[in-house]
Amino acid sequence: MRTLAAMPLHFRLTLLSLLALTVIFAAGRAHAAAPELQPESDIEQVLQRMNLARQAAGVGPLSLADDVRAVAAARALDMAARGYLSHSSPEGVGVGDFLDQAGVSHRNFAENIGLSPSPVAGAIAEIHGAWMLSDIHRSIILNPSFSRAGIAIARADSGDLYFAVIFLD
């Protein structure tokens, strides 16, 4: 039996999305429309902004990791579907638990999350700007020990955008 980490990215995203939505429907909290992941071009914009900040600080770039992207997608979809913004699910499941459940090996990790009602182009600039103004979020983005990231943006049926970025060494 293959682990989740050994499966293709599109399969993992689909599987984790279905899992998140199954939990939501089972809890009886489903919204009229399921949240949707934003396109790859939006993810690239987030990555580019973070890597420009890292370059200006003399830190090497982040690269997207498919296994971490699948976990970030599950996180963003779950927050968008259930309308919460937290580093833990309402049941208390944290990012480390999500990584472990997906079979993603890690020593150190961190997560930046965000919520914006703005259109996506403005939201990317808004969220990145807020992260860079926050000491803790900026220190995560600029941490030279992090080299891999998973990025996802999910649009809730309300139109709000939920951002999840997971950083790994």
Short mmCIF file of N, CA and C in Angstrom, two decimals:
data_model
loop_
_atom_site.label_atom_id
_atom_site.label_comp_id
_atom_site.label_asym_id
_atom_site.label_seq_id
_atom_site.Cartn_x
_atom_site.Cartn_y
_atom_site.Cartn_z
N MET A 1 0.85 -1.18 0.00
CA MET A 1 0.00 0.00 0.00
C MET A 1 0.89 1.24 0.00
N ARG A 2 0.64 2.16 -0.94
CA ARG A 2 1.43 3.38 -1.02
C ARG A 2 0.96 4.37 0.04
N THR A 3 1.91 5.16 0.54
CA THR A 3 1.54 6.21 1.48
C THR A 3 0.98 7.38 0.70
N LEU A 4 0.28 8.26 1.40
CA LEU A 4 -0.29 9.44 0.77
C LEU A 4 0.81 10.29 0.14
N ALA A 5 1.95 10.39 0.80
CA ALA A 5 3.05 11.21 0.29
C ALA A 5 3.58 10.69 -1.04
N ALA A 6 3.43 9.40 -1.34
CA ALA A 6 3.93 8.82 -2.58
C ALA A 6 2.95 8.98 -3.74
N MET A 7 1.77 9.47 -3.48
CA MET A 7 0.75 9.61 -4.52
C MET A 7 0.92 10.94 -5.25
N PRO A 8 0.46 11.03 -6.51
CA PRO A 8 0.55 12.28 -7.26
C PRO A 8 -0.19 13.41 -6.56
N LEU A 9 0.31 14.64 -6.76
CA LEU A 9 -0.27 15.81 -6.10
C LEU A 9 -1.76 15.95 -6.36
N HIS A 10 -2.19 15.83 -7.62
CA HIS A 10 -3.61 16.04 -7.90
C HIS A 10 -4.48 15.01 -7.17
N PHE A 11 -3.98 13.80 -7.01
CA PHE A 11 -4.73 12.79 -6.28
C PHE A 11 -4.79 13.14 -4.80
N ARG A 12 -3.66 13.58 -4.23
CA ARG A 12 -3.65 13.95 -2.80
C ARG A 12 -4.55 15.14 -2.53
N LEU A 13 -4.51 16.17 -3.42
CA LEU A 13 -5.38 17.34 -3.23
C LEU A 13 -6.84 16.94 -3.26
N THR A 14 -7.19 16.09 -4.23
CA THR A 14 -8.57 15.62 -4.33
C THR A 14 -8.96 14.82 -3.10
N LEU A 15 -8.09 13.90 -2.69
CA LEU A 15 -8.37 13.06 -1.53
C LEU A 15 -8.52 13.89 -0.26
N LEU A 16 -7.58 14.81 -0.03
CA LEU A 16 -7.65 15.62 1.19
C LEU A 16 -8.84 16.58 1.14
N SER A 17 -9.17 17.09 -0.03
CA SER A 17 -10.34 17.96 -0.16
C SER A 17 -11.61 17.19 0.15
N LEU A 18 -11.72 15.99 -0.39
CA LEU A 18 -12.90 15.16 -0.12
C LEU A 18 -12.98 14.80 1.36
N LEU A 19 -11.84 14.51 1.96
CA LEU A 19 -11.81 14.19 3.39
C LEU A 19 -12.30 15.38 4.21
N ALA A 20 -11.78 16.57 3.89
CA ALA A 20 -12.20 17.76 4.63
C ALA A 20 -13.70 18.01 4.45
N LEU A 21 -14.19 17.87 3.23
CA LEU A 21 -15.61 18.10 2.99
C LEU A 21 -16.48 17.03 3.62
N THR A 22 -16.01 15.79 3.66
CA THR A 22 -16.74 14.72 4.32
C THR A 22 -16.92 15.02 5.79
N VAL A 23 -15.84 15.49 6.43
CA VAL A 23 -15.92 15.85 7.85
C VAL A 23 -16.92 16.96 8.04
N ILE A 24 -16.91 17.94 7.16
CA ILE A 24 -17.82 19.08 7.28
C ILE A 24 -19.27 18.62 7.13
N PHE A 25 -19.56 17.83 6.10
CA PHE A 25 -20.93 17.35 5.90
C PHE A 25 -21.38 16.46 7.05
N ALA A 26 -20.48 15.63 7.52
CA ALA A 26 -20.83 14.73 8.63
C ALA A 26 -21.16 15.53 9.88
N ALA A 27 -20.52 16.66 10.04
CA ALA A 27 -20.79 17.50 11.22
C ALA A 27 -22.06 18.32 11.05
N GLY A 28 -22.65 18.27 9.86
CA GLY A 28 -23.90 19.00 9.65
C GLY A 28 -23.71 20.50 9.53
N ARG A 29 -22.51 20.92 9.16
CA ARG A 29 -22.23 22.34 9.08
C ARG A 29 -21.94 22.80 7.65
N ALA A 30 -22.32 22.05 6.66
CA ALA A 30 -21.98 22.38 5.28
C ALA A 30 -22.67 23.66 4.84
N HIS A 31 -21.94 24.45 4.07
CA HIS A 31 -22.49 25.65 3.47
C HIS A 31 -23.12 25.27 2.14
N ALA A 32 -23.82 26.21 1.54
CA ALA A 32 -24.51 25.94 0.28
C ALA A 32 -23.53 25.54 -0.81
N ALA A 33 -22.37 26.17 -0.87
CA ALA A 33 -21.39 25.85 -1.90
C ALA A 33 -20.07 25.47 -1.24
N ALA A 34 -19.41 24.48 -1.78
CA ALA A 34 -18.12 24.06 -1.25
C ALA A 34 -17.07 25.11 -1.62
N PRO A 35 -16.10 25.33 -0.75
CA PRO A 35 -15.03 26.28 -1.09
C PRO A 35 -14.21 25.75 -2.26
N GLU A 36 -13.56 26.69 -2.95
CA GLU A 36 -12.75 26.33 -4.11
C GLU A 36 -11.33 26.83 -3.93
N LEU A 37 -10.37 26.01 -4.37
CA LEU A 37 -8.98 26.44 -4.35
C LEU A 37 -8.74 27.44 -5.47
N GLN A 38 -7.93 28.44 -5.19
CA GLN A 38 -7.55 29.42 -6.19
C GLN A 38 -6.50 28.82 -7.13
N PRO A 39 -6.36 29.39 -8.32
CA PRO A 39 -5.46 28.79 -9.32
C PRO A 39 -3.97 28.91 -8.97
N GLU A 40 -3.19 28.12 -9.68
CA GLU A 40 -1.74 28.06 -9.50
C GLU A 40 -1.09 29.43 -9.63
N SER A 41 -1.59 30.26 -10.52
CA SER A 41 -1.00 31.59 -10.71
C SER A 41 -1.06 32.42 -9.43
N ASP A 42 -2.11 32.26 -8.63
CA ASP A 42 -2.22 32.97 -7.36
C ASP A 42 -1.20 32.44 -6.35
N ILE A 43 -1.00 31.13 -6.35
CA ILE A 43 -0.01 30.51 -5.46
C ILE A 43 1.39 31.02 -5.82
N GLU A 44 1.67 31.11 -7.10
CA GLU A 44 2.97 31.61 -7.57
C GLU A 44 3.20 33.06 -7.12
N GLN A 45 2.14 33.88 -7.11
CA GLN A 45 2.28 35.26 -6.65
C GLN A 45 2.66 35.33 -5.17
N VAL A 46 2.03 34.48 -4.36
CA VAL A 46 2.36 34.44 -2.94
C VAL A 46 3.82 34.01 -2.76
N LEU A 47 4.21 32.95 -3.46
CA LEU A 47 5.58 32.46 -3.37
C LEU A 47 6.58 33.53 -3.82
N GLN A 48 6.26 34.22 -4.91
CA GLN A 48 7.16 35.25 -5.42
C GLN A 48 7.35 36.37 -4.40
N ARG A 49 6.28 36.81 -3.77
CA ARG A 49 6.39 37.87 -2.76
C ARG A 49 7.25 37.41 -1.57
N MET A 50 7.04 36.19 -1.13
CA MET A 50 7.85 35.70 0.00
C MET A 50 9.31 35.57 -0.41
N ASN A 51 9.58 35.07 -1.61
CA ASN A 51 10.96 34.90 -2.05
C ASN A 51 11.66 36.24 -2.30
N LEU A 52 10.93 37.26 -2.74
CA LEU A 52 11.53 38.59 -2.86
C LEU A 52 11.92 39.12 -1.49
N ALA A 53 11.08 38.92 -0.49
CA ALA A 53 11.40 39.35 0.87
C ALA A 53 12.61 38.57 1.40
N ARG A 54 12.66 37.28 1.13
CA ARG A 54 13.79 36.47 1.56
C ARG A 54 15.08 36.92 0.87
N GLN A 55 15.00 37.21 -0.43
CA GLN A 55 16.17 37.65 -1.17
C GLN A 55 16.69 38.96 -0.59
N ALA A 56 15.79 39.90 -0.30
CA ALA A 56 16.18 41.19 0.27
C ALA A 56 16.85 41.02 1.63
N ALA A 57 16.50 39.95 2.34
CA ALA A 57 17.09 39.67 3.65
C ALA A 57 18.32 38.77 3.56
N GLY A 58 18.70 38.41 2.33
CA GLY A 58 19.87 37.56 2.14
C GLY A 58 19.62 36.09 2.45
N VAL A 59 18.36 35.67 2.32
CA VAL A 59 17.98 34.29 2.62
C VAL A 59 17.63 33.59 1.31
N GLY A 60 17.97 32.31 1.21
CA GLY A 60 17.66 31.53 0.01
C GLY A 60 16.16 31.40 -0.21
N PRO A 61 15.78 31.07 -1.44
CA PRO A 61 14.36 30.99 -1.78
C PRO A 61 13.68 29.75 -1.22
N LEU A 62 12.38 29.85 -1.11
CA LEU A 62 11.52 28.71 -0.79
C LEU A 62 11.16 28.01 -2.09
N SER A 63 10.99 26.71 -2.04
CA SER A 63 10.46 25.97 -3.19
C SER A 63 9.16 25.32 -2.76
N LEU A 64 8.25 25.18 -3.72
CA LEU A 64 6.98 24.52 -3.44
C LEU A 64 7.20 23.02 -3.36
N ALA A 65 6.64 22.40 -2.34
CA ALA A 65 6.72 20.95 -2.15
C ALA A 65 5.31 20.38 -2.28
N ASP A 66 5.14 19.46 -3.22
CA ASP A 66 3.81 18.93 -3.50
C ASP A 66 3.13 18.33 -2.28
N ASP A 67 3.88 17.57 -1.47
CA ASP A 67 3.26 16.95 -0.30
C ASP A 67 2.78 17.99 0.70
N VAL A 68 3.54 19.06 0.86
CA VAL A 68 3.16 20.13 1.80
C VAL A 68 2.02 20.95 1.21
N ARG A 69 2.02 21.12 -0.11
CA ARG A 69 0.92 21.85 -0.77
C ARG A 69 -0.41 21.15 -0.53
N ALA A 70 -0.41 19.83 -0.55
CA ALA A 70 -1.65 19.08 -0.33
C ALA A 70 -2.18 19.35 1.08
N VAL A 71 -1.30 19.42 2.06
CA VAL A 71 -1.73 19.69 3.44
C VAL A 71 -2.23 21.14 3.55
N ALA A 72 -1.52 22.09 2.92
CA ALA A 72 -1.96 23.48 2.94
C ALA A 72 -3.35 23.61 2.30
N ALA A 73 -3.57 22.86 1.21
CA ALA A 73 -4.87 22.90 0.55
C ALA A 73 -5.97 22.38 1.47
N ALA A 74 -5.69 21.29 2.16
CA ALA A 74 -6.68 20.75 3.10
C ALA A 74 -6.97 21.75 4.21
N ARG A 75 -5.92 22.43 4.70
CA ARG A 75 -6.10 23.43 5.77
C ARG A 75 -6.96 24.60 5.27
N ALA A 76 -6.62 25.14 4.10
CA ALA A 76 -7.35 26.30 3.59
C ALA A 76 -8.81 25.94 3.30
N LEU A 77 -9.03 24.78 2.69
CA LEU A 77 -10.40 24.35 2.39
C LEU A 77 -11.21 24.13 3.67
N ASP A 78 -10.60 23.55 4.68
CA ASP A 78 -11.31 23.31 5.94
C ASP A 78 -11.69 24.63 6.60
N MET A 79 -10.74 25.58 6.67
CA MET A 79 -11.05 26.87 7.27
C MET A 79 -12.15 27.59 6.49
N ALA A 80 -12.06 27.57 5.16
CA ALA A 80 -13.06 28.25 4.33
C ALA A 80 -14.44 27.61 4.47
N ALA A 81 -14.48 26.29 4.52
CA ALA A 81 -15.76 25.59 4.60
C ALA A 81 -16.44 25.81 5.95
N ARG A 82 -15.62 25.88 7.00
CA ARG A 82 -16.21 25.96 8.34
C ARG A 82 -16.13 27.36 8.95
N GLY A 83 -15.53 28.30 8.22
CA GLY A 83 -15.54 29.69 8.66
C GLY A 83 -14.73 29.98 9.91
N TYR A 84 -13.56 29.38 10.04
CA TYR A 84 -12.70 29.69 11.18
C TYR A 84 -11.33 30.06 10.66
N LEU A 85 -10.55 30.77 11.47
CA LEU A 85 -9.17 31.12 11.15
C LEU A 85 -8.35 30.81 12.39
N SER A 86 -7.65 29.69 12.35
CA SER A 86 -6.90 29.24 13.51
C SER A 86 -5.83 28.26 13.07
N HIS A 87 -4.77 28.18 13.86
CA HIS A 87 -3.71 27.21 13.58
C HIS A 87 -4.11 25.79 13.99
N SER A 88 -5.26 25.66 14.61
CA SER A 88 -5.82 24.34 14.95
C SER A 88 -7.27 24.30 14.48
N SER A 89 -7.72 23.11 14.09
CA SER A 89 -9.13 22.97 13.70
C SER A 89 -10.00 23.15 14.94
N PRO A 90 -11.30 23.32 14.77
CA PRO A 90 -12.18 23.42 15.94
C PRO A 90 -12.08 22.22 16.87
N GLU A 91 -11.66 21.08 16.33
CA GLU A 91 -11.48 19.87 17.16
C GLU A 91 -10.11 19.81 17.82
N GLY A 92 -9.27 20.82 17.58
CA GLY A 92 -7.95 20.86 18.19
C GLY A 92 -6.85 20.17 17.40
N VAL A 93 -7.10 19.84 16.15
CA VAL A 93 -6.08 19.19 15.31
C VAL A 93 -5.18 20.29 14.75
N GLY A 94 -3.88 20.18 15.05
CA GLY A 94 -2.92 21.20 14.63
C GLY A 94 -2.22 20.85 13.34
N VAL A 95 -1.40 21.77 12.88
CA VAL A 95 -0.67 21.60 11.62
C VAL A 95 0.22 20.37 11.65
N GLY A 96 0.92 20.15 12.76
CA GLY A 96 1.76 18.95 12.88
C GLY A 96 0.96 17.68 12.71
N ASP A 97 -0.25 17.67 13.25
CA ASP A 97 -1.12 16.50 13.09
C ASP A 97 -1.52 16.30 11.64
N PHE A 98 -1.85 17.40 10.94
CA PHE A 98 -2.20 17.32 9.52
C PHE A 98 -1.03 16.78 8.71
N LEU A 99 0.18 17.27 9.01
CA LEU A 99 1.38 16.79 8.31
C LEU A 99 1.59 15.30 8.57
N ASP A 100 1.47 14.90 9.82
CA ASP A 100 1.66 13.48 10.17
C ASP A 100 0.62 12.60 9.48
N GLN A 101 -0.64 13.03 9.49
CA GLN A 101 -1.71 12.24 8.86
C GLN A 101 -1.50 12.09 7.36
N ALA A 102 -0.85 13.08 6.74
CA ALA A 102 -0.59 13.02 5.30
C ALA A 102 0.72 12.31 4.99
N GLY A 103 1.45 11.88 6.02
CA GLY A 103 2.70 11.18 5.80
C GLY A 103 3.85 12.08 5.39
N VAL A 104 3.77 13.37 5.73
CA VAL A 104 4.83 14.31 5.39
C VAL A 104 5.86 14.33 6.51
N SER A 105 7.09 13.94 6.19
CA SER A 105 8.13 13.94 7.22
C SER A 105 8.60 15.38 7.45
N HIS A 106 8.90 15.67 8.71
CA HIS A 106 9.32 17.03 9.07
C HIS A 106 10.04 17.00 10.40
N ARG A 107 10.94 17.94 10.56
CA ARG A 107 11.57 18.18 11.86
C ARG A 107 10.99 19.46 12.44
N ASN A 108 11.10 20.53 11.66
CA ASN A 108 10.57 21.83 12.07
C ASN A 108 9.56 22.29 11.04
N PHE A 109 8.53 22.96 11.52
CA PHE A 109 7.51 23.49 10.62
C PHE A 109 6.91 24.73 11.25
N ALA A 110 6.26 25.52 10.42
CA ALA A 110 5.51 26.69 10.88
C ALA A 110 4.40 26.93 9.88
N GLU A 111 3.42 27.72 10.30
CA GLU A 111 2.29 28.01 9.42
C GLU A 111 1.93 29.48 9.55
N ASN A 112 1.73 30.12 8.41
CA ASN A 112 1.12 31.44 8.36
C ASN A 112 -0.26 31.27 7.72
N ILE A 113 -1.25 31.88 8.33
CA ILE A 113 -2.61 31.82 7.79
C ILE A 113 -3.13 33.25 7.66
N GLY A 114 -4.15 33.41 6.84
CA GLY A 114 -4.74 34.73 6.68
C GLY A 114 -6.15 34.62 6.13
N LEU A 115 -6.89 35.69 6.29
CA LEU A 115 -8.28 35.78 5.82
C LEU A 115 -8.48 37.17 5.24
N SER A 116 -9.04 37.23 4.04
CA SER A 116 -9.28 38.52 3.41
C SER A 116 -10.61 38.49 2.64
N PRO A 117 -11.40 39.56 2.77
CA PRO A 117 -12.60 39.67 1.95
C PRO A 117 -12.32 40.33 0.60
N SER A 118 -11.07 40.75 0.37
CA SER A 118 -10.70 41.47 -0.85
C SER A 118 -10.66 40.54 -2.05
N PRO A 119 -10.77 41.11 -3.26
CA PRO A 119 -10.52 40.29 -4.46
C PRO A 119 -9.10 39.74 -4.39
N VAL A 120 -8.86 38.63 -5.08
CA VAL A 120 -7.63 37.88 -4.89
C VAL A 120 -6.37 38.72 -5.12
N ALA A 121 -6.31 39.55 -6.14
CA ALA A 121 -5.10 40.34 -6.41
C ALA A 121 -4.79 41.25 -5.22
N GLY A 122 -5.81 41.93 -4.72
CA GLY A 122 -5.61 42.78 -3.55
C GLY A 122 -5.36 41.99 -2.28
N ALA A 123 -5.98 40.83 -2.19
CA ALA A 123 -5.83 40.00 -0.99
C ALA A 123 -4.40 39.49 -0.84
N ILE A 124 -3.77 39.10 -1.94
CA ILE A 124 -2.40 38.59 -1.86
C ILE A 124 -1.48 39.67 -1.31
N ALA A 125 -1.59 40.89 -1.84
CA ALA A 125 -0.77 42.00 -1.34
C ALA A 125 -1.12 42.33 0.11
N GLU A 126 -2.40 42.32 0.43
CA GLU A 126 -2.86 42.63 1.79
C GLU A 126 -2.33 41.63 2.81
N ILE A 127 -2.49 40.36 2.52
CA ILE A 127 -2.07 39.32 3.47
C ILE A 127 -0.55 39.30 3.61
N HIS A 128 0.16 39.36 2.48
CA HIS A 128 1.63 39.37 2.56
C HIS A 128 2.11 40.59 3.35
N GLY A 129 1.51 41.74 3.09
CA GLY A 129 1.88 42.94 3.83
C GLY A 129 1.65 42.80 5.33
N ALA A 130 0.52 42.21 5.68
CA ALA A 130 0.22 42.00 7.11
C ALA A 130 1.23 41.04 7.74
N TRP A 131 1.57 39.97 7.03
CA TRP A 131 2.57 39.03 7.55
C TRP A 131 3.91 39.73 7.77
N MET A 132 4.31 40.58 6.82
CA MET A 132 5.61 41.24 6.94
C MET A 132 5.62 42.31 8.03
N LEU A 133 4.46 42.83 8.41
CA LEU A 133 4.37 43.80 9.52
C LEU A 133 4.32 43.12 10.88
N SER A 134 4.08 41.82 10.90
CA SER A 134 3.99 41.05 12.14
C SER A 134 5.36 40.41 12.40
N ASP A 135 5.92 40.68 13.57
CA ASP A 135 7.24 40.12 13.90
C ASP A 135 7.29 38.61 13.74
N ILE A 136 6.30 37.90 14.27
CA ILE A 136 6.34 36.43 14.24
C ILE A 136 6.15 35.91 12.81
N HIS A 137 5.22 36.48 12.06
CA HIS A 137 4.98 36.01 10.70
C HIS A 137 6.16 36.32 9.78
N ARG A 138 6.73 37.52 9.94
CA ARG A 138 7.91 37.90 9.16
C ARG A 138 9.08 36.98 9.48
N SER A 139 9.27 36.66 10.76
CA SER A 139 10.39 35.79 11.14
C SER A 139 10.23 34.39 10.54
N ILE A 140 9.00 33.94 10.39
CA ILE A 140 8.77 32.64 9.76
C ILE A 140 9.13 32.71 8.27
N ILE A 141 8.65 33.74 7.58
CA ILE A 141 8.93 33.89 6.15
C ILE A 141 10.44 33.99 5.91
N LEU A 142 11.14 34.70 6.77
CA LEU A 142 12.57 34.95 6.57
C LEU A 142 13.47 33.93 7.25
N ASN A 143 12.90 32.91 7.87
CA ASN A 143 13.71 31.91 8.58
C ASN A 143 14.54 31.10 7.57
N PRO A 144 15.88 31.20 7.66
CA PRO A 144 16.72 30.50 6.68
C PRO A 144 16.67 28.98 6.80
N SER A 145 16.16 28.45 7.90
CA SER A 145 16.09 26.99 8.02
C SER A 145 14.92 26.41 7.23
N PHE A 146 13.96 27.25 6.85
CA PHE A 146 12.86 26.77 6.02
C PHE A 146 13.23 26.89 4.55
N SER A 147 13.08 25.80 3.82
CA SER A 147 13.40 25.82 2.39
C SER A 147 12.24 25.32 1.53
N ARG A 148 11.28 24.66 2.15
CA ARG A 148 10.13 24.11 1.40
C ARG A 148 8.85 24.73 1.95
N ALA A 149 7.87 24.87 1.05
CA ALA A 149 6.60 25.44 1.49
C ALA A 149 5.45 24.80 0.72
N GLY A 150 4.30 24.83 1.35
CA GLY A 150 3.04 24.48 0.71
C GLY A 150 2.13 25.69 0.85
N ILE A 151 1.54 26.11 -0.24
CA ILE A 151 0.71 27.32 -0.24
C ILE A 151 -0.65 26.97 -0.84
N ALA A 152 -1.71 27.46 -0.21
CA ALA A 152 -3.05 27.28 -0.76
C ALA A 152 -3.90 28.49 -0.39
N ILE A 153 -4.81 28.82 -1.28
CA ILE A 153 -5.80 29.87 -1.04
C ILE A 153 -7.15 29.27 -1.43
N ALA A 154 -8.10 29.32 -0.50
CA ALA A 154 -9.44 28.79 -0.76
C ALA A 154 -10.45 29.92 -0.66
N ARG A 155 -11.37 29.95 -1.60
CA ARG A 155 -12.46 30.93 -1.58
C ARG A 155 -13.69 30.28 -0.97
N ALA A 156 -14.18 30.87 0.12
CA ALA A 156 -15.40 30.39 0.77
C ALA A 156 -16.61 30.84 -0.03
N ASP A 157 -17.76 30.24 0.23
CA ASP A 157 -18.97 30.65 -0.48
C ASP A 157 -19.34 32.10 -0.16
N SER A 158 -18.82 32.64 0.92
CA SER A 158 -19.03 34.05 1.27
C SER A 158 -18.20 34.98 0.40
N GLY A 159 -17.21 34.42 -0.31
CA GLY A 159 -16.28 35.21 -1.10
C GLY A 159 -14.97 35.48 -0.39
N ASP A 160 -14.92 35.23 0.92
CA ASP A 160 -13.69 35.43 1.67
C ASP A 160 -12.61 34.46 1.20
N LEU A 161 -11.37 34.92 1.25
CA LEU A 161 -10.23 34.10 0.86
C LEU A 161 -9.45 33.67 2.10
N TYR A 162 -9.20 32.38 2.21
CA TYR A 162 -8.45 31.80 3.33
C TYR A 162 -7.09 31.35 2.81
N PHE A 163 -6.03 31.85 3.43
CA PHE A 163 -4.67 31.53 3.03
C PHE A 163 -4.06 30.58 4.05
N ALA A 164 -3.33 29.59 3.56
CA ALA A 164 -2.55 28.70 4.43
C ALA A 164 -1.20 28.50 3.76
N VAL A 165 -0.14 28.83 4.49
CA VAL A 165 1.22 28.58 4.03
C VAL A 165 1.91 27.78 5.12
N ILE A 166 2.42 26.62 4.74
CA ILE A 166 3.13 25.76 5.67
C ILE A 166 4.59 25.72 5.23
N PHE A 167 5.47 25.97 6.16
CA PHE A 167 6.92 26.03 5.93
C PHE A 167 7.59 24.82 6.57
N LEU A 168 8.52 24.20 5.86
CA LEU A 168 9.29 23.06 6.38
C LEU A 168 10.77 23.27 6.13
N ASP A 169 11.57 22.63 6.98
CA ASP A 169 13.02 22.68 6.76
C ASP A 169 13.46 21.64 5.75
#
